mmCIF file of C-alpha atoms in Angstrom:
data_model
loop_
_atom_site.group_PDB
_atom_site.id
_atom_site.type_symbol
_atom_site.label_atom_id
_atom_site.label_comp_id
_atom_site.label_asym_id
_atom_site.label_seq_id
_atom_site.Cartn_x
_atom_site.Cartn_y
_atom_site.Cartn_z
ATOM 1 C CA MET A 1 0.038 0.045 -0.031
ATOM 2 C CA ALA A 2 2.749 2.499 0.771
ATOM 3 C CA SER A 3 4.294 2.001 -2.601
ATOM 4 C CA VAL A 4 0.737 2.631 -3.722
ATOM 5 C CA ALA A 5 0.655 5.928 -2.063
ATOM 6 C CA LEU A 6 4.362 6.449 -3.168
ATOM 7 C CA ARG A 7 3.725 5.964 -7.022
ATOM 8 C CA GLU A 8 0.314 8.055 -6.724
ATOM 9 C CA GLN A 9 2.680 10.630 -5.308
ATOM 10 C CA LEU A 10 5.118 10.817 -8.331
ATOM 11 C CA ASN A 11 2.446 10.204 -10.937
ATOM 12 C CA GLN A 12 0.810 13.588 -9.488
ATOM 13 C CA LEU A 13 4.286 15.563 -9.419
ATOM 14 C CA LEU A 14 4.907 14.377 -13.181
ATOM 15 C CA THR A 15 1.375 15.604 -14.150
ATOM 16 C CA SER A 16 2.031 18.769 -12.667
ATOM 17 C CA MET A 17 5.370 19.184 -14.061
ATOM 18 C CA PHE A 18 3.811 18.439 -17.326
ATOM 19 C CA ALA A 19 1.042 21.107 -16.790
ATOM 20 C CA GLU A 20 3.239 23.883 -15.538
ATOM 21 C CA GLY A 21 5.015 23.384 -18.979
ATOM 22 C CA LEU A 22 8.521 22.501 -17.049
ATOM 23 C CA LEU A 23 8.515 19.008 -19.055
ATOM 24 C CA ASP A 24 7.545 18.329 -22.510
ATOM 25 C CA GLN A 25 6.872 15.348 -24.898
ATOM 26 C CA GLN A 26 10.398 14.650 -25.180
ATOM 27 C CA PHE A 27 10.758 13.358 -21.397
ATOM 28 C CA GLN A 28 7.823 10.602 -22.199
ATOM 29 C CA GLN A 29 10.207 9.779 -24.725
ATOM 30 C CA LEU A 30 13.401 9.720 -22.373
ATOM 31 C CA GLN A 31 10.601 7.598 -19.903
ATOM 32 C CA MET A 32 9.957 5.209 -22.895
ATOM 33 C CA LEU A 33 13.921 4.090 -23.222
ATOM 34 C CA GLN A 34 13.751 3.148 -19.516
ATOM 35 C CA ASP A 35 13.056 -0.598 -18.938
ATOM 36 C CA SER A 36 14.049 -3.481 -16.836
ATOM 37 C CA GLY A 37 17.346 -3.630 -18.613
ATOM 38 C CA SER A 38 18.155 -0.021 -18.052
ATOM 39 C CA PRO A 39 16.055 0.731 -15.074
ATOM 40 C CA GLY A 40 18.234 4.165 -14.337
ATOM 41 C CA PHE A 41 18.605 5.742 -17.586
ATOM 42 C CA VAL A 42 15.900 8.905 -16.904
ATOM 43 C CA ALA A 43 17.981 9.129 -13.625
ATOM 44 C CA GLU A 44 21.190 9.070 -15.667
ATOM 45 C CA VAL A 45 20.291 11.684 -18.146
ATOM 46 C CA ILE A 46 18.884 13.693 -15.618
ATOM 47 C CA THR A 47 21.773 14.242 -13.688
ATOM 48 C CA LEU A 48 23.880 14.384 -16.639
ATOM 49 C CA PHE A 49 21.640 17.600 -17.493
ATOM 50 C CA CYS A 50 21.866 19.071 -14.183
ATOM 51 C CA GLU A 51 25.652 18.734 -14.243
ATOM 52 C CA ASP A 52 26.051 19.992 -17.445
ATOM 53 C CA SER A 53 23.393 23.176 -16.955
ATOM 54 C CA GLU A 54 24.953 24.234 -13.710
ATOM 55 C CA ARG A 55 28.330 23.836 -15.319
ATOM 56 C CA ILE A 56 26.937 26.480 -18.652
ATOM 57 C CA LEU A 57 25.056 28.634 -16.418
ATOM 58 C CA THR A 58 28.667 29.510 -14.298
ATOM 59 C CA GLU A 59 30.223 30.201 -17.719
ATOM 60 C CA LEU A 60 27.624 32.392 -19.063
ATOM 61 C CA THR A 61 27.573 34.253 -15.486
ATOM 62 C CA LYS A 62 31.277 34.645 -16.134
ATOM 63 C CA VAL A 63 31.103 35.721 -19.684
ATOM 64 C CA LEU A 64 28.393 38.499 -18.493
ATOM 65 C CA GLU A 65 30.559 39.668 -15.942
ATOM 66 C CA GLN A 66 33.311 40.720 -18.738
ATOM 67 C CA THR A 67 33.141 44.464 -19.292
ATOM 68 C CA ILE A 68 33.284 43.770 -22.958
ATOM 69 C CA VAL A 69 30.820 40.529 -23.457
ATOM 70 C CA ASP A 70 32.289 38.092 -26.128
ATOM 71 C CA TYR A 71 28.687 37.440 -27.630
ATOM 72 C CA GLN A 72 29.669 34.876 -29.573
ATOM 73 C CA LYS A 73 30.866 32.591 -26.599
ATOM 74 C CA LEU A 74 28.206 33.809 -25.349
ATOM 75 C CA ASP A 75 25.125 32.157 -27.726
ATOM 76 C CA ALA A 76 27.442 29.118 -27.999
ATOM 77 C CA TYR A 77 26.788 28.379 -24.325
ATOM 78 C CA VAL A 78 23.018 29.109 -24.913
ATOM 79 C CA HIS A 79 23.059 27.068 -27.972
ATOM 80 C CA GLN A 80 24.278 24.111 -25.772
ATOM 81 C CA LEU A 81 22.084 24.347 -22.985
ATOM 82 C CA LYS A 82 18.964 24.959 -25.418
ATOM 83 C CA GLY A 83 19.993 21.654 -27.149
ATOM 84 C CA SER A 84 20.502 19.549 -24.035
ATOM 85 C CA SER A 85 16.871 20.776 -22.367
ATOM 86 C CA SER A 86 15.638 19.978 -25.447
ATOM 87 C CA SER A 87 16.914 16.766 -25.307
ATOM 88 C CA VAL A 88 15.468 16.070 -22.003
ATOM 89 C CA GLY A 89 12.229 17.442 -22.501
ATOM 90 C CA ALA A 90 12.877 20.578 -20.217
ATOM 91 C CA GLN A 91 10.614 22.545 -22.283
ATOM 92 C CA ASN A 92 10.685 26.179 -20.126
ATOM 93 C CA VAL A 93 14.448 26.198 -19.622
ATOM 94 C CA LYS A 94 14.509 25.255 -23.695
ATOM 95 C CA LEU A 95 11.861 28.634 -24.106
ATOM 96 C CA ALA A 96 14.112 30.841 -21.746
ATOM 97 C CA CYS A 97 17.357 29.876 -23.808
ATOM 98 C CA VAL A 98 15.410 30.543 -27.080
ATOM 99 C CA GLN A 99 14.952 34.085 -25.757
ATOM 100 C CA PHE A 100 18.172 34.322 -24.542
ATOM 101 C CA ARG A 101 19.445 33.251 -28.264
ATOM 102 C CA GLN A 102 17.907 36.462 -29.584
ATOM 103 C CA PHE A 103 19.423 38.611 -26.957
ATOM 104 C CA CYS A 104 22.807 37.777 -27.609
ATOM 105 C CA GLU A 105 22.132 38.109 -31.555
ATOM 106 C CA GLU A 106 21.026 41.775 -30.858
ATOM 107 C CA THR A 107 23.960 42.124 -28.890
ATOM 108 C CA ASN A 108 21.781 43.309 -26.053
ATOM 109 C CA LYS A 109 23.809 42.958 -22.586
ATOM 110 C CA GLU A 110 20.673 44.461 -20.552
ATOM 111 C CA GLY A 111 18.739 41.743 -22.250
ATOM 112 C CA CYS A 112 21.075 38.967 -22.025
ATOM 113 C CA ILE A 113 21.336 39.241 -18.182
ATOM 114 C CA GLN A 114 17.562 39.758 -17.522
ATOM 115 C CA ALA A 115 17.554 36.089 -19.858
ATOM 116 C CA LEU A 116 20.208 34.409 -17.694
ATOM 117 C CA ASN A 117 18.164 35.330 -14.575
ATOM 118 C CA VAL A 118 14.856 33.607 -16.025
ATOM 119 C CA VAL A 119 17.157 30.632 -17.417
ATOM 120 C CA LYS A 120 18.595 30.290 -13.775
ATOM 121 C CA HIS A 121 15.220 30.495 -12.252
ATOM 122 C CA GLU A 122 13.100 28.250 -14.643
ATOM 123 C CA TYR A 123 16.449 25.683 -14.402
ATOM 124 C CA TYR A 124 16.641 25.449 -10.731
ATOM 125 C CA HIS A 125 12.427 25.349 -10.100
ATOM 126 C CA LEU A 126 13.196 22.343 -12.779
ATOM 127 C CA ARG A 127 15.951 20.677 -10.823
ATOM 128 C CA ASN A 128 13.775 21.126 -7.513
ATOM 129 C CA LYS A 129 11.453 18.955 -9.219
ATOM 130 C CA PHE A 130 13.698 16.501 -10.545
ATOM 131 C CA GLU A 131 15.670 15.826 -7.317
ATOM 132 C CA LYS A 132 11.769 15.242 -5.575
ATOM 133 C CA MET A 133 11.197 12.698 -8.299
ATOM 134 C CA LEU A 134 14.007 11.195 -8.287
ATOM 135 C CA GLN A 135 14.005 10.580 -4.158
ATOM 136 C CA LEU A 136 10.035 8.865 -4.721
ATOM 137 C CA GLU A 137 11.491 7.009 -7.347
ATOM 138 C CA GLN A 138 14.667 5.910 -5.146
ATOM 139 C CA ARG A 139 11.670 5.677 -2.069
ATOM 140 C CA ILE A 140 9.721 3.047 -4.614
ATOM 141 C CA GLN A 141 12.534 0.558 -5.950
ATOM 142 C CA ALA A 142 13.938 0.376 -2.048
ATOM 143 C CA TYR A 143 10.071 -0.463 -0.971
ATOM 144 C CA ASP A 144 9.590 -2.904 -3.772
ATOM 145 C CA SER A 145 13.270 -4.573 -3.348
ATOM 146 C CA LYS A 146 12.170 -5.118 0.610
ATOM 147 C CA GLN A 147 8.881 -6.600 -0.629
ATOM 148 C CA GLN A 148 10.684 -9.047 -2.456
ATOM 149 C CA ASN A 149 13.059 -10.380 -0.197
ATOM 150 C CA MET B 1 19.257 -4.701 -45.255
ATOM 151 C CA ASP B 2 19.897 -6.692 -41.805
ATOM 152 C CA GLY B 3 19.205 -4.433 -39.060
ATOM 153 C CA SER B 4 21.507 -6.034 -37.455
ATOM 154 C CA THR B 5 25.007 -4.973 -39.249
ATOM 155 C CA CYS B 6 23.216 -1.494 -39.798
ATOM 156 C CA LYS B 7 25.973 1.020 -38.671
ATOM 157 C CA VAL B 8 25.177 4.962 -38.205
ATOM 158 C CA LEU B 9 27.388 7.787 -37.492
ATOM 159 C CA LEU B 10 26.402 9.929 -35.018
ATOM 160 C CA VAL B 11 27.754 13.508 -35.397
ATOM 161 C CA GLU B 12 26.676 15.818 -32.296
ATOM 162 C CA ASP B 13 28.839 17.393 -29.799
ATOM 163 C CA ASN B 14 26.336 17.785 -27.053
ATOM 164 C CA GLU B 15 26.954 14.783 -24.733
ATOM 165 C CA ILE B 16 23.434 14.403 -22.869
ATOM 166 C CA ASN B 17 22.041 14.743 -27.050
ATOM 167 C CA ARG B 18 24.289 11.519 -27.766
ATOM 168 C CA VAL B 19 22.927 9.497 -24.655
ATOM 169 C CA VAL B 20 19.667 9.986 -25.622
ATOM 170 C CA VAL B 21 20.129 9.119 -29.350
ATOM 171 C CA ARG B 22 22.686 6.112 -28.689
ATOM 172 C CA ARG B 23 19.822 4.609 -26.508
ATOM 173 C CA LEU B 24 16.946 5.475 -29.413
ATOM 174 C CA LEU B 25 19.107 3.536 -31.300
ATOM 175 C CA GLY B 26 19.894 0.975 -29.524
ATOM 176 C CA GLU B 27 15.798 0.474 -29.028
ATOM 177 C CA LEU B 28 15.990 0.425 -33.078
ATOM 178 C CA ASN B 29 18.718 -2.457 -33.259
ATOM 179 C CA VAL B 30 21.446 -0.089 -34.891
ATOM 180 C CA ARG B 31 25.175 -0.344 -34.306
ATOM 181 C CA ILE B 32 26.294 3.760 -33.463
ATOM 182 C CA GLU B 33 29.796 5.481 -33.723
ATOM 183 C CA GLU B 34 29.829 8.708 -32.390
ATOM 184 C CA ALA B 35 32.170 11.838 -33.043
ATOM 185 C CA ASP B 36 31.844 14.933 -31.039
ATOM 186 C CA ASN B 37 32.779 17.902 -34.312
ATOM 187 C CA GLY B 38 32.572 17.479 -37.834
ATOM 188 C CA LYS B 39 36.752 17.167 -37.954
ATOM 189 C CA ALA B 40 36.716 14.213 -36.169
ATOM 190 C CA ALA B 41 33.773 12.548 -38.302
ATOM 191 C CA VAL B 42 35.560 13.527 -41.334
ATOM 192 C CA ASP B 43 38.707 11.887 -39.935
ATOM 193 C CA PHE B 44 36.592 8.551 -39.563
ATOM 194 C CA ILE B 45 36.541 8.913 -43.174
ATOM 195 C CA ARG B 46 39.806 9.264 -44.275
ATOM 196 C CA GLU B 47 40.662 6.446 -42.014
ATOM 197 C CA GLY B 48 38.168 3.931 -44.028
ATOM 198 C CA ARG B 49 35.681 3.712 -41.615
ATOM 199 C CA ALA B 50 31.912 2.841 -43.635
ATOM 200 C CA TYR B 51 28.193 3.519 -42.429
ATOM 201 C CA ASP B 52 24.646 2.814 -43.830
ATOM 202 C CA LEU B 53 23.694 6.529 -42.227
ATOM 203 C CA ILE B 54 25.463 9.658 -41.019
ATOM 204 C CA LEU B 55 23.591 11.720 -39.007
ATOM 205 C CA MET B 56 25.278 15.460 -39.067
ATOM 206 C CA ASP B 57 24.525 18.455 -36.042
ATOM 207 C CA LYS B 58 24.766 21.745 -37.640
ATOM 208 C CA GLU B 59 26.731 23.849 -34.924
ATOM 209 C CA MET B 60 29.540 22.180 -33.522
ATOM 210 C CA PRO B 61 33.178 23.676 -32.327
ATOM 211 C CA ILE B 62 36.291 22.860 -34.843
ATOM 212 C CA MET B 63 34.148 22.000 -37.695
ATOM 213 C CA ASP B 64 30.585 22.620 -37.888
ATOM 214 C CA GLY B 65 28.229 20.024 -39.811
ATOM 215 C CA HIS B 66 27.772 22.193 -43.021
ATOM 216 C CA GLU B 67 31.744 21.976 -43.608
ATOM 217 C CA ALA B 68 31.848 18.424 -42.562
ATOM 218 C CA THR B 69 29.228 17.114 -45.099
ATOM 219 C CA ARG B 70 31.173 18.991 -47.925
ATOM 220 C CA GLN B 71 34.318 17.487 -47.089
ATOM 221 C CA MET B 72 32.853 14.180 -47.035
ATOM 222 C CA ARG B 73 31.252 14.751 -50.129
ATOM 223 C CA SER B 74 34.194 16.159 -52.060
ATOM 224 C CA LEU B 75 36.145 12.847 -50.167
ATOM 225 C CA GLY B 76 33.539 10.912 -52.357
ATOM 226 C CA VAL B 77 31.427 9.516 -49.465
ATOM 227 C CA SER B 78 28.036 8.875 -50.894
ATOM 228 C CA THR B 79 26.362 7.546 -47.634
ATOM 229 C CA PRO B 80 23.141 9.008 -46.799
ATOM 230 C CA ILE B 81 23.785 12.178 -44.708
ATOM 231 C CA VAL B 82 20.754 13.385 -42.539
ATOM 232 C CA ALA B 83 21.381 16.660 -41.094
ATOM 233 C CA LEU B 84 20.228 17.216 -37.256
ATOM 234 C CA SER B 85 19.354 21.094 -36.175
ATOM 235 C CA GLY B 86 17.328 22.676 -33.530
ATOM 236 C CA ASN B 87 15.549 25.136 -35.810
ATOM 237 C CA SER B 88 13.399 23.787 -38.558
ATOM 238 C CA LEU B 89 13.683 26.890 -40.946
ATOM 239 C CA GLN B 90 13.632 26.078 -44.605
ATOM 240 C CA SER B 91 16.853 28.339 -44.804
ATOM 241 C CA ASP B 92 19.185 25.704 -42.682
ATOM 242 C CA ARG B 93 17.461 23.019 -44.762
ATOM 243 C CA ASP B 94 18.621 24.535 -47.894
ATOM 244 C CA LEU B 95 22.157 25.156 -46.926
ATOM 245 C CA PHE B 96 22.486 21.791 -45.791
ATOM 246 C CA ILE B 97 21.312 20.370 -48.650
ATOM 247 C CA GLN B 98 23.796 22.747 -50.586
ATOM 248 C CA ALA B 99 26.498 21.334 -48.538
ATOM 249 C CA GLY B 100 25.846 17.578 -49.850
ATOM 250 C CA ALA B 101 22.935 16.674 -46.940
ATOM 251 C CA ASP B 102 20.381 14.159 -48.470
ATOM 252 C CA ASP B 103 18.017 15.024 -45.301
ATOM 253 C CA PHE B 104 16.761 16.607 -42.683
ATOM 254 C CA LEU B 105 15.443 16.154 -39.130
ATOM 255 C CA SER B 106 14.681 18.597 -36.839
ATOM 256 C CA LYS B 107 15.578 18.213 -32.856
ATOM 257 C CA PRO B 108 14.854 16.693 -30.588
ATOM 258 C CA LEU B 109 15.196 13.529 -31.669
ATOM 259 C CA SER B 110 12.588 10.626 -31.148
ATOM 260 C CA ARG B 111 12.221 7.028 -31.788
ATOM 261 C CA GLY B 112 9.525 8.019 -34.414
ATOM 262 C CA LYS B 113 12.012 10.244 -36.465
ATOM 263 C CA LEU B 114 14.791 7.847 -36.433
ATOM 264 C CA ALA B 115 12.847 4.526 -37.261
ATOM 265 C CA HIS B 116 11.257 7.055 -40.018
ATOM 266 C CA ILE B 117 14.540 8.139 -41.496
ATOM 267 C CA LEU B 118 16.025 4.308 -41.219
ATOM 268 C CA ALA B 119 12.809 2.921 -43.099
ATOM 269 C CA LYS B 120 13.305 5.571 -45.928
ATOM 270 C CA TYR B 121 16.608 4.929 -46.613
ATOM 271 C CA GLY B 122 16.110 1.044 -46.682
ATOM 272 C CA LEU B 123 17.905 0.531 -43.207
ATOM 273 C CA ASN B 124 15.872 -2.104 -41.430
ATOM 274 C CA HIS B 125 16.084 -1.322 -38.039
ATOM 275 C CA GLY B 126 14.684 -4.810 -36.921
ATOM 276 C CA ASP B 127 12.032 -3.528 -34.682
#
């Protein structure tokens, strides 16, 4: 019964993430790739995404702190983040990156600073939800293992 | 063609994209090699490696997808090259076709898109 309650919590969390626009159908593609042969595939991809995103956000912050902004470098980093967020279904992060690239193209420093803040906000909000999701999955797996033994 | 021997070269600089596509192609019973930029992909060709299909990303460091495609064609590569891009702009497609690509897929890639492109080029994925 506890496992059922946990699964219900997980389903509700995922439903809300899709409803909020945090995730799109690409995330469902990832979920379909997870099976008994690759039980940790989604967690692996999410972990990689978070590590990479935080690295990129650090670099973006550094570039924008310079007196003379290298917009080409900035755009390259945003492009990377847009690509990986698109691949994992991180919709709001991806959309924020699209807007950011627009400001890069316009060499609009103020716009880029604002856009970076939006990307950070969307990313950290998503990361928080991902952490909850993975914690619930781990609890479900632990409970199921215990039941089998 | 037997899906179990179908070999695809994925040219993509983004590691997360490679992880996802690797898994998608694995599900479709396709062997995959990977290059993280256009130059590495061209070097594979120069080494004599052969593929049934090449998936070529557009924006990459060192050498982008347009240039890698041009160089592969100038080396006599006749393998279908499918351009990948996060944009689905006609101008993007046109530039890639001019460079020598045969087809175009917009990212993110899905199982359905990959299955379709494999079938289009007669590469039975054994699905």
